[in-house]
CSV table of C-alpha atoms and ligand atoms in Angstrom, one decimal:
chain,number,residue,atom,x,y,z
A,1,UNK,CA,-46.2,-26.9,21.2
A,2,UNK,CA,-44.5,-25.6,24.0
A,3,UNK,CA,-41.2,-26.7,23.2
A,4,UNK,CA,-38.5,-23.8,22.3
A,5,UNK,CA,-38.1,-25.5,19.1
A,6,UNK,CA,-41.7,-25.8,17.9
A,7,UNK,CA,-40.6,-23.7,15.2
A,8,UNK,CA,-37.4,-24.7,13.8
A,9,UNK,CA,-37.7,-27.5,11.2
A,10,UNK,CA,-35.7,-30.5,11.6
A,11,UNK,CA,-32.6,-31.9,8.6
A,12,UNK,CA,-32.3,-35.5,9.1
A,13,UNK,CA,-28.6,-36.3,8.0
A,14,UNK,CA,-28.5,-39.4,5.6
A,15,UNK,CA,-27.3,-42.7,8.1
A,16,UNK,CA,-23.3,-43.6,8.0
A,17,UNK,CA,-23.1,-39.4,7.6
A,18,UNK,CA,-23.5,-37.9,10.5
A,19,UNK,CA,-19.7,-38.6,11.7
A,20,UNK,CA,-18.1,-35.1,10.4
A,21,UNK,CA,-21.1,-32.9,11.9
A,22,UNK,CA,-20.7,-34.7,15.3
A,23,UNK,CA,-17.5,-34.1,15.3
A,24,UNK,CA,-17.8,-29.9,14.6
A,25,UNK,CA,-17.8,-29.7,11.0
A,26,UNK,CA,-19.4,-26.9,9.8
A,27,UNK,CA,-20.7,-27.9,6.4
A,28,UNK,CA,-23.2,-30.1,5.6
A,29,UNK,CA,-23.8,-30.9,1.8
A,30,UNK,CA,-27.0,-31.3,-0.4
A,31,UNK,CA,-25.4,-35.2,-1.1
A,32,UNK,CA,-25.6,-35.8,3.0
A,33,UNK,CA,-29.6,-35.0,3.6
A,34,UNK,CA,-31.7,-37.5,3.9
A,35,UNK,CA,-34.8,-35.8,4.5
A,36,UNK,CA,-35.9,-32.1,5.6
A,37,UNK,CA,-38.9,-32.2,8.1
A,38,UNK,CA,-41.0,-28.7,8.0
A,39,UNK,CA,-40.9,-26.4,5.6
A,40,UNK,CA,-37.9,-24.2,6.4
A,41,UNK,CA,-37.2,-20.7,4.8
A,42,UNK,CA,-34.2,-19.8,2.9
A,43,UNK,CA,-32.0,-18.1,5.9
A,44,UNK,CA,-34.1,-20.0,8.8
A,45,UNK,CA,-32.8,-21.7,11.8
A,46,UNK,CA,-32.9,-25.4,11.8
A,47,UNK,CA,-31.7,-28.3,13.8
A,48,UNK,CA,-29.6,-31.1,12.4
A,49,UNK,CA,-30.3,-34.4,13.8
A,50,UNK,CA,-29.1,-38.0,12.9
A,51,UNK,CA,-30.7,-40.6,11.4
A,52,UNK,CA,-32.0,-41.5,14.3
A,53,UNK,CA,-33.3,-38.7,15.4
A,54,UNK,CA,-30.5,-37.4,17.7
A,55,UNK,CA,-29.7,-33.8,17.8
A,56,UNK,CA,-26.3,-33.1,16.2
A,57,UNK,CA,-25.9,-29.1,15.7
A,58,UNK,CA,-27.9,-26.1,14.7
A,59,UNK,CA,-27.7,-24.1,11.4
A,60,UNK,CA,-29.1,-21.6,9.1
A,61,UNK,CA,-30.7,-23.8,5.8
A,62,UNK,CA,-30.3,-22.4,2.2
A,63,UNK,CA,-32.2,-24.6,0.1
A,64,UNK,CA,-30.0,-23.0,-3.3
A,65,UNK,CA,-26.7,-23.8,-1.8
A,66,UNK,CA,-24.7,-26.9,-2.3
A,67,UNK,CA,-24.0,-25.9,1.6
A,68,UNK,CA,-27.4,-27.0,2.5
A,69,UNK,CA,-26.8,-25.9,5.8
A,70,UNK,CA,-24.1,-24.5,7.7
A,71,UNK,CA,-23.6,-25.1,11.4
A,72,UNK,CA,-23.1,-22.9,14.8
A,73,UNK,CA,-23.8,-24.1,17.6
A,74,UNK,CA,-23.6,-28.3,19.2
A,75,UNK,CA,-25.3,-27.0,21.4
A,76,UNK,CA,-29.2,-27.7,21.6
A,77,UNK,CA,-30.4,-25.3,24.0
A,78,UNK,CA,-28.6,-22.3,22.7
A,79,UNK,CA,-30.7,-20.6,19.8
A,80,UNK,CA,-29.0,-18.9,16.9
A,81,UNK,CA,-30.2,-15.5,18.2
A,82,UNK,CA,-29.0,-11.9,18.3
A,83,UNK,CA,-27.2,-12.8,21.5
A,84,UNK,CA,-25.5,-15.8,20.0
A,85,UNK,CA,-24.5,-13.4,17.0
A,86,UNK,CA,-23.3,-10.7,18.7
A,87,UNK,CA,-20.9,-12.3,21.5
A,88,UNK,CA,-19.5,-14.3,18.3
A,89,UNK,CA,-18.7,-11.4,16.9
A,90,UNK,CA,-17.6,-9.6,19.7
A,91,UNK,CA,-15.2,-13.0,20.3
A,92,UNK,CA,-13.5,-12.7,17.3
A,93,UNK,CA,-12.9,-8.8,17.5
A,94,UNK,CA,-11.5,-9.5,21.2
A,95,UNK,CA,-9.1,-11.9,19.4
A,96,UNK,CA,-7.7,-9.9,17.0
A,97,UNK,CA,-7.3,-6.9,19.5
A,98,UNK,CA,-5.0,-9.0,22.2
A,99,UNK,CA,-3.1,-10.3,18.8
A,100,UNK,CA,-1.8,-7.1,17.8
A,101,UNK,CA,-2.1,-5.1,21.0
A,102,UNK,CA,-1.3,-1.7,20.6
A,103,UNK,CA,0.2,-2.6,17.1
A,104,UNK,CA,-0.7,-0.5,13.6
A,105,UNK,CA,-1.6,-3.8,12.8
A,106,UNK,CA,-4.6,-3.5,15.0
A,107,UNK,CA,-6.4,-1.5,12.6
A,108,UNK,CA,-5.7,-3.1,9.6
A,109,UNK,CA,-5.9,-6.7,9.4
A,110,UNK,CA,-9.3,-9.4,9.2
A,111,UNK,CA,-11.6,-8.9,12.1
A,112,UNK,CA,-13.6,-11.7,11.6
A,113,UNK,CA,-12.5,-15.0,9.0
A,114,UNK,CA,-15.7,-17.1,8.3
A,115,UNK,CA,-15.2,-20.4,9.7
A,116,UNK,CA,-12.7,-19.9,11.7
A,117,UNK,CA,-14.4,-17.5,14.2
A,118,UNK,CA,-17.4,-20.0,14.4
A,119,UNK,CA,-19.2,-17.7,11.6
A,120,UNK,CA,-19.1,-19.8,8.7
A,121,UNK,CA,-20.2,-17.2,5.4
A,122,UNK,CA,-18.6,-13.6,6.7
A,123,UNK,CA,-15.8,-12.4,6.2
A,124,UNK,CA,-14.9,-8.9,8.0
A,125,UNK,CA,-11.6,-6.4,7.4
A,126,UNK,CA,-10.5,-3.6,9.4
A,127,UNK,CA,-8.9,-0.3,6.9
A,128,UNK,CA,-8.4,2.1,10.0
A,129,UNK,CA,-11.7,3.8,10.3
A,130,UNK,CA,-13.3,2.1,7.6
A,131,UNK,CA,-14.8,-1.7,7.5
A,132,UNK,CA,-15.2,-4.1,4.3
A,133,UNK,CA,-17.6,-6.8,5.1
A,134,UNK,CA,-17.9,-10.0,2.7
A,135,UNK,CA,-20.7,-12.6,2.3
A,136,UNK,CA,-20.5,-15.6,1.4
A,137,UNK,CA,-23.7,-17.6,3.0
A,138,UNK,CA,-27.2,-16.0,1.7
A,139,UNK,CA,-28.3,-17.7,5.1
A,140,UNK,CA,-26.1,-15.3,7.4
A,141,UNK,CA,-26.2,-12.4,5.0
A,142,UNK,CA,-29.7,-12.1,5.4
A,143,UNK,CA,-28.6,-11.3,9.0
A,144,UNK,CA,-26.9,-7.8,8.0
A,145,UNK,CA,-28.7,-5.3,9.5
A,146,UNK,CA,-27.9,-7.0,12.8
A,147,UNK,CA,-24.4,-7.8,11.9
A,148,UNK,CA,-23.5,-4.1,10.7
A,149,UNK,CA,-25.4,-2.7,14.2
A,150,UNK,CA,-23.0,-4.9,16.3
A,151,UNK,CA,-20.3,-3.7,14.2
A,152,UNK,CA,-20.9,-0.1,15.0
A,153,UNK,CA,-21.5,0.0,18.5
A,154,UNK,CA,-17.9,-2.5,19.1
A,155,UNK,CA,-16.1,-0.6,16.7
A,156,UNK,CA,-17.8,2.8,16.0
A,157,UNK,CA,-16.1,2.5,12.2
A,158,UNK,CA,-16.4,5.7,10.1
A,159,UNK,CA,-18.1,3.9,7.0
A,160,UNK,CA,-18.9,-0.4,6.0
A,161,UNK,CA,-18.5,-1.1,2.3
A,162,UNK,CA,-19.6,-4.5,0.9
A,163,UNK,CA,-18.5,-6.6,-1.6
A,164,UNK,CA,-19.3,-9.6,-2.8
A,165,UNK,CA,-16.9,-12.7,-4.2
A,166,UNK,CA,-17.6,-13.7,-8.0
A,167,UNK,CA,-19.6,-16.7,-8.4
A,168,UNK,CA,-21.8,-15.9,-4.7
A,169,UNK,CA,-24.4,-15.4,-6.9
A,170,UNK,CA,-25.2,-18.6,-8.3
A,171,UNK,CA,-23.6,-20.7,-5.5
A,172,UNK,CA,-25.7,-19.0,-3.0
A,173,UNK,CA,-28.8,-17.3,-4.6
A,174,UNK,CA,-26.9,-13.9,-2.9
A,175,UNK,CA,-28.1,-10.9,-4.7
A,176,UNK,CA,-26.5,-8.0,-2.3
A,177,UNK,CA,-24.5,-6.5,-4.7
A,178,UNK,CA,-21.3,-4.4,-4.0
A,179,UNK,CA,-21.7,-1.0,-2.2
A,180,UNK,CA,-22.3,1.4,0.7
A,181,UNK,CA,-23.9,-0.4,3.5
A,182,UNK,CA,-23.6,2.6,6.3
A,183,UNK,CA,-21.6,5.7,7.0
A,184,UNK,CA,-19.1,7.3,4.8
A,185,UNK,CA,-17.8,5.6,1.3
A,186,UNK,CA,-14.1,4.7,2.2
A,187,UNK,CA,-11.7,7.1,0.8
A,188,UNK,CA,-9.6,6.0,-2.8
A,189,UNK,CA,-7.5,5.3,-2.0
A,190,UNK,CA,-7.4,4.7,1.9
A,191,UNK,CA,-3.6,3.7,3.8
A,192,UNK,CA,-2.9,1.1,5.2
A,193,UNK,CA,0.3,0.7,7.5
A,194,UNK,CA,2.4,-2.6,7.7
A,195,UNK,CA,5.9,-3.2,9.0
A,196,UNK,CA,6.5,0.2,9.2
A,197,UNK,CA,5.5,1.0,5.7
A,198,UNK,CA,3.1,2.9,4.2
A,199,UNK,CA,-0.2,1.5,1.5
A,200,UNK,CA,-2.8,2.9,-0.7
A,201,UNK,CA,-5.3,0.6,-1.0
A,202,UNK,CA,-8.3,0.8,-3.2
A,203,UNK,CA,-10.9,-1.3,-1.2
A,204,UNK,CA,-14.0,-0.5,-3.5
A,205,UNK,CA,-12.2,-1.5,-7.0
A,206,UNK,CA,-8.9,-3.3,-5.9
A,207,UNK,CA,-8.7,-7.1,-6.1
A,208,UNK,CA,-10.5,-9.2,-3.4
A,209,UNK,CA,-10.6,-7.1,-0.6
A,210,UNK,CA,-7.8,-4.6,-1.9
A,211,UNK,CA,-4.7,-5.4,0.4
A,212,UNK,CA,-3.6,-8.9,1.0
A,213,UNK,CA,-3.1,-9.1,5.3
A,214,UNK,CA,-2.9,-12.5,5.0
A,215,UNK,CA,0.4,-12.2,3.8
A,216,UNK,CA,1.7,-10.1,6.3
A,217,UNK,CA,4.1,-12.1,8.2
A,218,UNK,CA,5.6,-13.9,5.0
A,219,UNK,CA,6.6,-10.5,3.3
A,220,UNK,CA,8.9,-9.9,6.4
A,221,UNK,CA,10.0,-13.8,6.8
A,222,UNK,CA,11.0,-13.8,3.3
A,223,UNK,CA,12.5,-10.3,3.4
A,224,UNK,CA,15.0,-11.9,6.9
A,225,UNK,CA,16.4,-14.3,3.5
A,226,UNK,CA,16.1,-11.8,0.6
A,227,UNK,CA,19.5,-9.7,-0.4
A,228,UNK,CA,20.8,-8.6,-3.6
A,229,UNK,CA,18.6,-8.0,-6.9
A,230,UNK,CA,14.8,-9.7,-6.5
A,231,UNK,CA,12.6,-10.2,-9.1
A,232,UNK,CA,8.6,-9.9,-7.7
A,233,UNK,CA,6.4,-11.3,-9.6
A,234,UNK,CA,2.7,-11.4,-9.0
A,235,UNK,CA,3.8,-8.2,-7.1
A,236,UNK,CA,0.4,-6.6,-6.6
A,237,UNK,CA,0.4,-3.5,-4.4
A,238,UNK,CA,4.3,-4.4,-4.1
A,239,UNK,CA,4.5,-6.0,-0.6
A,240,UNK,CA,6.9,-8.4,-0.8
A,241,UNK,CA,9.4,-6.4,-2.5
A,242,UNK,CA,8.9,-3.3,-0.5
A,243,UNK,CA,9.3,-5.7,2.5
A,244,UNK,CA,12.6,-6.5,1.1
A,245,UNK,CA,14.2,-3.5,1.0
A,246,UNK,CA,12.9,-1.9,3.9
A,247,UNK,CA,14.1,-5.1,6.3
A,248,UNK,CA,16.1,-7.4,4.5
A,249,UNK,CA,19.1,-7.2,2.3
A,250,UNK,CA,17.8,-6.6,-1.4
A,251,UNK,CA,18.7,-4.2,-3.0
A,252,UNK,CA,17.3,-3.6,-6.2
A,253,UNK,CA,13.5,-5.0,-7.0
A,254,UNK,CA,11.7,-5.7,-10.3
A,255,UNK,CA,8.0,-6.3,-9.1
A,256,UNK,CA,6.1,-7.9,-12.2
A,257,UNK,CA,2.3,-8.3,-12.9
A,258,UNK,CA,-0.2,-8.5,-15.2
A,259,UNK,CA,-2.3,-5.8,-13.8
A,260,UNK,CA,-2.0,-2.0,-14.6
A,261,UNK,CA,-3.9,-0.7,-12.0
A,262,UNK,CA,-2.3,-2.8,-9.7
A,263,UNK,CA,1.5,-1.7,-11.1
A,264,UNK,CA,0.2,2.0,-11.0
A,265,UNK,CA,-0.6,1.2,-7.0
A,266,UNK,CA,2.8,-0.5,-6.5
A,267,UNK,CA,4.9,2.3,-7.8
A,268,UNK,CA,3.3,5.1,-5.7
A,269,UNK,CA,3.8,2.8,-2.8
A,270,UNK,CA,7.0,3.0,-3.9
A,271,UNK,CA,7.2,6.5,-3.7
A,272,UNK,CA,5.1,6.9,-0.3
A,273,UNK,CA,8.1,4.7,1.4
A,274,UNK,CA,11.0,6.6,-0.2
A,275,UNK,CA,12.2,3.4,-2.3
A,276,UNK,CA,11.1,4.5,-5.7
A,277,UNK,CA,15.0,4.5,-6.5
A,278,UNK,CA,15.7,0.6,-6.0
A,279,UNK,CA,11.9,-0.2,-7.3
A,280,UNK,CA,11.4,-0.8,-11.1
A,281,UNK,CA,7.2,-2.1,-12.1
A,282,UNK,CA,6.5,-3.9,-15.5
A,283,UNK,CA,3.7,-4.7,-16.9
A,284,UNK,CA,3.8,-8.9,-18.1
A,285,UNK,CA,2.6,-12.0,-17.9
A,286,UNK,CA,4.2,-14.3,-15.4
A,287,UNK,CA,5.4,-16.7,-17.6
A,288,UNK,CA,6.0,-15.3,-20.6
A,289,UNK,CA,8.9,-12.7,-18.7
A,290,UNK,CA,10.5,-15.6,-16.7
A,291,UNK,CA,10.7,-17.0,-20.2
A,292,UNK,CA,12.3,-14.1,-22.0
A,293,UNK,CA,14.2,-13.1,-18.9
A,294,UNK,CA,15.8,-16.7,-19.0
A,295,UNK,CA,16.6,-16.3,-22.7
A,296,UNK,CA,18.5,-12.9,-21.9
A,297,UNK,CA,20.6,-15.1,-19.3
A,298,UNK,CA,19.4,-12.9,-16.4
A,299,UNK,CA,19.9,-14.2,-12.8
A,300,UNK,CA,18.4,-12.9,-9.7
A,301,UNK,CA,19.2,-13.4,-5.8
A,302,UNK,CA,15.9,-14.2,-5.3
A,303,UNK,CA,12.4,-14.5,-6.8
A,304,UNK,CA,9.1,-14.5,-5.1
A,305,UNK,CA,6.0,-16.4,-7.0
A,306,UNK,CA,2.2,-14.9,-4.9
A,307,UNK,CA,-0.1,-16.1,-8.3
A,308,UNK,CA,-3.3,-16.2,-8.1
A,309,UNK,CA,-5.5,-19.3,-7.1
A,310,UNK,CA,-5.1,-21.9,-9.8
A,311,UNK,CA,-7.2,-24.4,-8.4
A,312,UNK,CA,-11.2,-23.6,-7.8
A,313,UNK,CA,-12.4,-27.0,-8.3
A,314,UNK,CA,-11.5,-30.6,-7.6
A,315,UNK,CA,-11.2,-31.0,-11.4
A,316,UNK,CA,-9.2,-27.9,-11.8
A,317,UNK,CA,-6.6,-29.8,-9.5
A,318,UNK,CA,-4.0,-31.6,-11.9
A,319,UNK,CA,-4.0,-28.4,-14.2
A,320,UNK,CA,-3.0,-26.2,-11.5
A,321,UNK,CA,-0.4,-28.5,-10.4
A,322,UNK,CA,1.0,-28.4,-13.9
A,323,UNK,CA,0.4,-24.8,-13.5
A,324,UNK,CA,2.8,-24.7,-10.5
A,325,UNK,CA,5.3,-27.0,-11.7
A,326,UNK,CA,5.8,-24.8,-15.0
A,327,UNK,CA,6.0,-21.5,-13.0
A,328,UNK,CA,8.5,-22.7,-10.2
A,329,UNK,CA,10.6,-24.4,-12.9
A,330,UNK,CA,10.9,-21.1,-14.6
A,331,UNK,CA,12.0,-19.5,-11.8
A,332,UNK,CA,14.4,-21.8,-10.5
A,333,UNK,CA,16.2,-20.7,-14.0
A,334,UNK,CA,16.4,-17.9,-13.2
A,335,UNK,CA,17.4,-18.3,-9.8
A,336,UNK,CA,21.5,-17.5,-9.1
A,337,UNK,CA,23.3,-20.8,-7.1
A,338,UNK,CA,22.4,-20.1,-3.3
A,339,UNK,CA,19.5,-18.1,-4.5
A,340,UNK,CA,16.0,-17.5,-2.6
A,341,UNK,CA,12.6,-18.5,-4.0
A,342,UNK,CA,10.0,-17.8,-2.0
A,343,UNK,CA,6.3,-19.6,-3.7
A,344,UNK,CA,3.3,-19.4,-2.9
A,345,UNK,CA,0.1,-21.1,-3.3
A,346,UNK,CA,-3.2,-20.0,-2.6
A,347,UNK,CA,-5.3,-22.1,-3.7
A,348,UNK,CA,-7.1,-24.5,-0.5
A,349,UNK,CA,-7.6,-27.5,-2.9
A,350,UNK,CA,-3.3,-27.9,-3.1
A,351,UNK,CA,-2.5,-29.4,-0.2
A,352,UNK,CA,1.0,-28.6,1.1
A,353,UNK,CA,2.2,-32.0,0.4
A,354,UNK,CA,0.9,-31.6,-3.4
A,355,UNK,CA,3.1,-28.2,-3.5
A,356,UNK,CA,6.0,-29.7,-1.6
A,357,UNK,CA,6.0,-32.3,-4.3
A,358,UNK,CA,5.7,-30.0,-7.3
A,359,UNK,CA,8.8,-28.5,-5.9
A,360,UNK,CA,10.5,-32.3,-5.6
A,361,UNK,CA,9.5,-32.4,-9.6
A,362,UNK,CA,11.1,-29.2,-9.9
A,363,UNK,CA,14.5,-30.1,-8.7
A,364,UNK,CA,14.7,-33.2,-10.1
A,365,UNK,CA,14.2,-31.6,-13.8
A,366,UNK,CA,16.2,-28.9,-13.2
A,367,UNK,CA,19.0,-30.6,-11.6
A,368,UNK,CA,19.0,-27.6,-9.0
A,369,UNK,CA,19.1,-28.6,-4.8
A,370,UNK,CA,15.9,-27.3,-3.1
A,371,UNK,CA,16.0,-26.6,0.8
A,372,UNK,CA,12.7,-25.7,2.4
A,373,UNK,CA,14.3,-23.0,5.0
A,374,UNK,CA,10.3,-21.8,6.4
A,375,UNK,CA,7.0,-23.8,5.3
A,376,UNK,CA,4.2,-20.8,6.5
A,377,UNK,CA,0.8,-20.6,6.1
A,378,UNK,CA,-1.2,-17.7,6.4
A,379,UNK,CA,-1.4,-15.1,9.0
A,380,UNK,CA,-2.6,-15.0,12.1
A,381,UNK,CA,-5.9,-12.9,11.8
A,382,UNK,CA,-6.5,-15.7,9.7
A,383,UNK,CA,-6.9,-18.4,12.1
A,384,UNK,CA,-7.9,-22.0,11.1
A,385,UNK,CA,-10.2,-24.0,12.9
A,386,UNK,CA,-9.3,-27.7,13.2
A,387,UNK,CA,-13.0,-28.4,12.6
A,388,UNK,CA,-12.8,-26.8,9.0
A,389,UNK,CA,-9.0,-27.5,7.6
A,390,UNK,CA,-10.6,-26.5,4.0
A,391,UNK,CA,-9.8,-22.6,5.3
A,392,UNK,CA,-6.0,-23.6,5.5
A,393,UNK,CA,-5.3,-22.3,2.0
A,394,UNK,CA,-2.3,-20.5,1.7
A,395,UNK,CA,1.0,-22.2,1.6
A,396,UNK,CA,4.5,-20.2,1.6
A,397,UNK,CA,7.5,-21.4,1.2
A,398,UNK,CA,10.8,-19.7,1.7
A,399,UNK,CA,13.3,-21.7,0.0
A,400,UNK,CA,17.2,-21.8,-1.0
A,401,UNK,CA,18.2,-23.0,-4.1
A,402,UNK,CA,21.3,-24.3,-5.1
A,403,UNK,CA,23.5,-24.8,-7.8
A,404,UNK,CA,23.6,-28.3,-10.0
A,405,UNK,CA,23.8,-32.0,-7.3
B,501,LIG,N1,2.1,-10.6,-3.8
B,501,LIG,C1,1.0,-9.7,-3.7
B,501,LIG,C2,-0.4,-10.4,-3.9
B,501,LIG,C3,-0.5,-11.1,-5.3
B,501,LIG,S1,-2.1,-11.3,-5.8
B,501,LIG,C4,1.0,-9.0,-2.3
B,501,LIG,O1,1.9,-9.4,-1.5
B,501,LIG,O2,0.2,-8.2,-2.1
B,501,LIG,C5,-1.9,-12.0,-7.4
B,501,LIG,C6,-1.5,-11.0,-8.4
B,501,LIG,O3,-1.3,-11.7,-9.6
B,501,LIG,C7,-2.6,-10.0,-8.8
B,501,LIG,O4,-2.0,-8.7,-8.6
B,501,LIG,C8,-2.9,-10.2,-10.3
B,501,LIG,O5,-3.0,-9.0,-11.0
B,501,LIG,C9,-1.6,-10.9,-10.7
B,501,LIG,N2,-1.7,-11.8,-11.9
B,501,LIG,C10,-2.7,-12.6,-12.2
B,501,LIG,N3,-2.4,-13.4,-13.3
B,501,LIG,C11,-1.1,-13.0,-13.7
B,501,LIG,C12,-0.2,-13.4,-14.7
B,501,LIG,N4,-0.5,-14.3,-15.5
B,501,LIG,N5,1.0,-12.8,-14.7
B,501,LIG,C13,1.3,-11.8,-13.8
B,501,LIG,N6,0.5,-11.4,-12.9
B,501,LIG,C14,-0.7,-12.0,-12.8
C-alpha cells in the first residue's frame, strides 16, 4: 500500500475508446466508462487507464457531470497537487504578460481560458486591479481557496468577483453562486482601456463576463475596412463601432441591440471617447430593424452582425444555421455595392465551413458577390489547444460585398 497512488481510484475507459484520451483530450464522457474501480469523491483525483489496464492521464472525477472526468496531466508520476496547480496557473499568467508586454491590454484581457491553459473548468479575467473568476467544473472549483490564494500572491488584485454560467448548475452539480470571493467588490462600473479607447464595464450585472476581449483584434481588423455610414448591430457596449471611428474611415454609426442596459453602456462610452456626435443607439430587435430598415430603402457602407450564440446543442444546429442565413441575408440588403459586412458567429457547434456556406446560400439568393477579405477567430488571450478544438468558437468574417453577378 505503499504505492503513491494507493489512494486514487482507478476509471477504466470502455475498449476501442481510449484513442482521444491518449492522444491529449481533455474530456472524457459518461458514454466512454467502462467501469470505475474505488469509490472516488466528487472533486477527487483519479487515474484513467485503458481497457487494459494501462495508464492514460490523470483527472478530477464528477460523478453528476456528463464530463465524467476531465484530464491534466499524461503524466503518471506527477500528482494533481498544489504545485501542479499553481505553476499552471502561473504558466498561463506568464503567457498573457509576454503577449501584451507593456500594453493596456495587459490588464485587461483573459488570464487564464479553461482548456486551453491545460485547466479545463476555469475561466479567469483581468479588469485592471480587479479579477472575475468563472467555473465551469464542480471538480476544479472545489479547488478555490487554493486557486484564489495563487491568484493573490501572482497578481496582488484589489478584489476577485465570481460568477457562474447559466445552466453550471445542473450540468455540474456547482452550487457557488455569484459573488464576492476576496477583497474589494469591483467598482460599477469599472474601465476598461482598448485600442486607445475608453470602457465602462459592469462585471457584476453585465453580460457574460461584462466586456467581450475576445473580440479585441476583430473590432480594429474590421475598423482597417469600415468607412462611411455603419450600421452595428448586436452592438453591446459599442466596440465595433467605436472601433470604427476612432481607426477606420466610418463616419457615422447606428449601434443596434436588444438590450437597454447594454445601449445605456454604449452611449456613455460614446461620450467617454468624445464620439457621441457620429454615434446614434436604438433599442430593436435584430431582425425586425434590418427588416424595416430594408423597407425604408436605407443602405449602409457597412454592417457588422456580433449575435449571440445560436447554437448550444447538437440539435440546436440546423435552426441556428437558418438563424444565420436569415440574419446575413438581411443584411446583405442592406448592404450598398462594394459594401463591408463583417459576421460573426459565436457559437463552437458552427464550424467555419458551416458559416462559410451560409454565406455561399446567401449570395446565391441574393444575387450579391461575397469576398472573404479576413477569416479571424478569436483573440489571442484566448488561445486554442489543438487537443481540444471544441474551444475554437468564434468565427469572424470581414467581408466585401458587391453589387448583382
Ligand atoms: N458586438 C459586441 C458584443 C455582442 S454580444 C461587442 O463587440 O462587445 C451580443 C449582443 O446581442 C448582446 O448585447 C445582446 O443584448 C444582443 N442581442 C441578443 N439578442 C438580440 C436580438 N434579437 N436583437 C438585437 N440584439 C440582441
Amino acid at each position: 500500500m505503499n504505492s503513491p497512488d494507493a489512494d486514487s481510484a482507478r476509471v477504466i475507459i470502455k475498449k476501442r475508446r481510449a484513442l482521444p484520451f491518449f492522444s491529449g483530450h481533455p474530456w472524457v464522457f459518461a458514454g466512454a466508462v467502462h467501469r470505475v474501480e474505488g469509490e472516488p469523491a466528487a472533486g477527487a483525483e483519479v487515474t484513467v487507464h485503458a481497457h487494459d489496464g494501462k495508464f492514460i492521464a490523470r483527472g478530477l472525477i464528477n460523478p453528476q457531470s456528463n464530463i465524467r472526468v476531465r484530464l491534466y496531466s499524461w503524466d503518471e508520476s506527477q500528482r494533481l497537487d498544489n504545485e501542479f496547480w499553481s505553476r499552471r496557473i502561473q504558466t498561463a499568467i506568464t503567457h498573457r504578460h509576454s503577449l501584451f508586454g507593456d500594453a493596456p491590454e495587459k490588464r485587461c484581457c483573459r488570464l487564464i481560458f479553461s482548456e486551453a491553459d491545460g485547466l479545463s473548468g476555469v475561466v479567469v479575467d483581468r479588469y485592471n486591479d480587479h479579477l472575475l473568476l468563472q467555473w465551469t467544473s464542480r471538480a476544479l472549483a472545489e479547488r478555490e481557496p487554493f486557486f484564489v490564494e495563487q491568484l493573490h500572491q501572482q497578481l496582488q488584485p484589489a478584489g476577485i468577483w465570481r460568477r457562474t454560467e447559466k445552466g453550471m448548475a445542473e450540468a455540474e452539480g456547482l452550487t457557488l453562486t455569484d459573488g464576492l470571493v476576496t477583497g474589494a467588490e469591483p467598482p460599477r462600473p469599472l474601465f476598461v482601456e482598448e485600442h486607445g479607447l475608453q470602457y465602462g464595464v459592469d462585471v457584476v450585472a453585465g453580460q457574460k463576463t461584462g466586456f467581450y476581449f475576445d473580440q479585441r483584434d476583430n473590432r480594429m481588423a474590421a475598423a482597417r475596412y469600415l468607412r462611411g455610414r455603419i450600421l452595428d448591430l448586436f452592438c453591446y457596449s459599442g466596440g465595433f463601432g467605436l472601433t470604427a471611428l476612432r481607426h477606420g474611415a466610418a463616419t457615422q454609426v447606428l449601434g443596434v441591440d436588444s438590450s437597454q442596459p447594454a445601449l445605456d453602456f454604449a452611449q456613455r462610452n460614446a461620450e467617454l471617447n468624445s464620439l457621441a456626435d457620429r454615434m446614434r443607439f436604438e433599442q430593436w430587435a435584430a431582425y425586425a430593424k434590418l427588416e424595416s430598415l430594408e423597407k425604408a430603402g436605407e443602405q449602409f457602407d457597412g454592417v457588422i452582425l456580433d449575435p449571440p450564440k445560436m447554437a448550444r446543442t447538437r440539435g440546436g444546429l440546423e435552426r441556428a444555421l437558418r438563424g444565420y442565413f436569415r440574419l446575413n441575408q438581411l443584411a446583405v440588403r442592406v448592404l450598398k455595392p462594394g459594401g463591408i459586412l463583417v459576421t460573426c458567429s459565436c457559437s463552437g457547434l458552427v464550424s467555419r465551413g458551416d458559416f462559410e456556406q451560409v454565406l455561399a446560400r446567401v449570395a446565391s439568393e441574393t444575387g450579391r458577390t461575397i469576398q472573404i477579405l479576413e477569416s479571424r477567430g478569436q483573440a489571442a488571450d484566448h488561445p486554442v489547444s489543438v487537443q481540444c478544438l471544441e474551444n475554437a468558437y468564434l468565427k469572424c468574417l470581414i467581408c466585401r460585398v458587391d453589387s448583382r453577378r
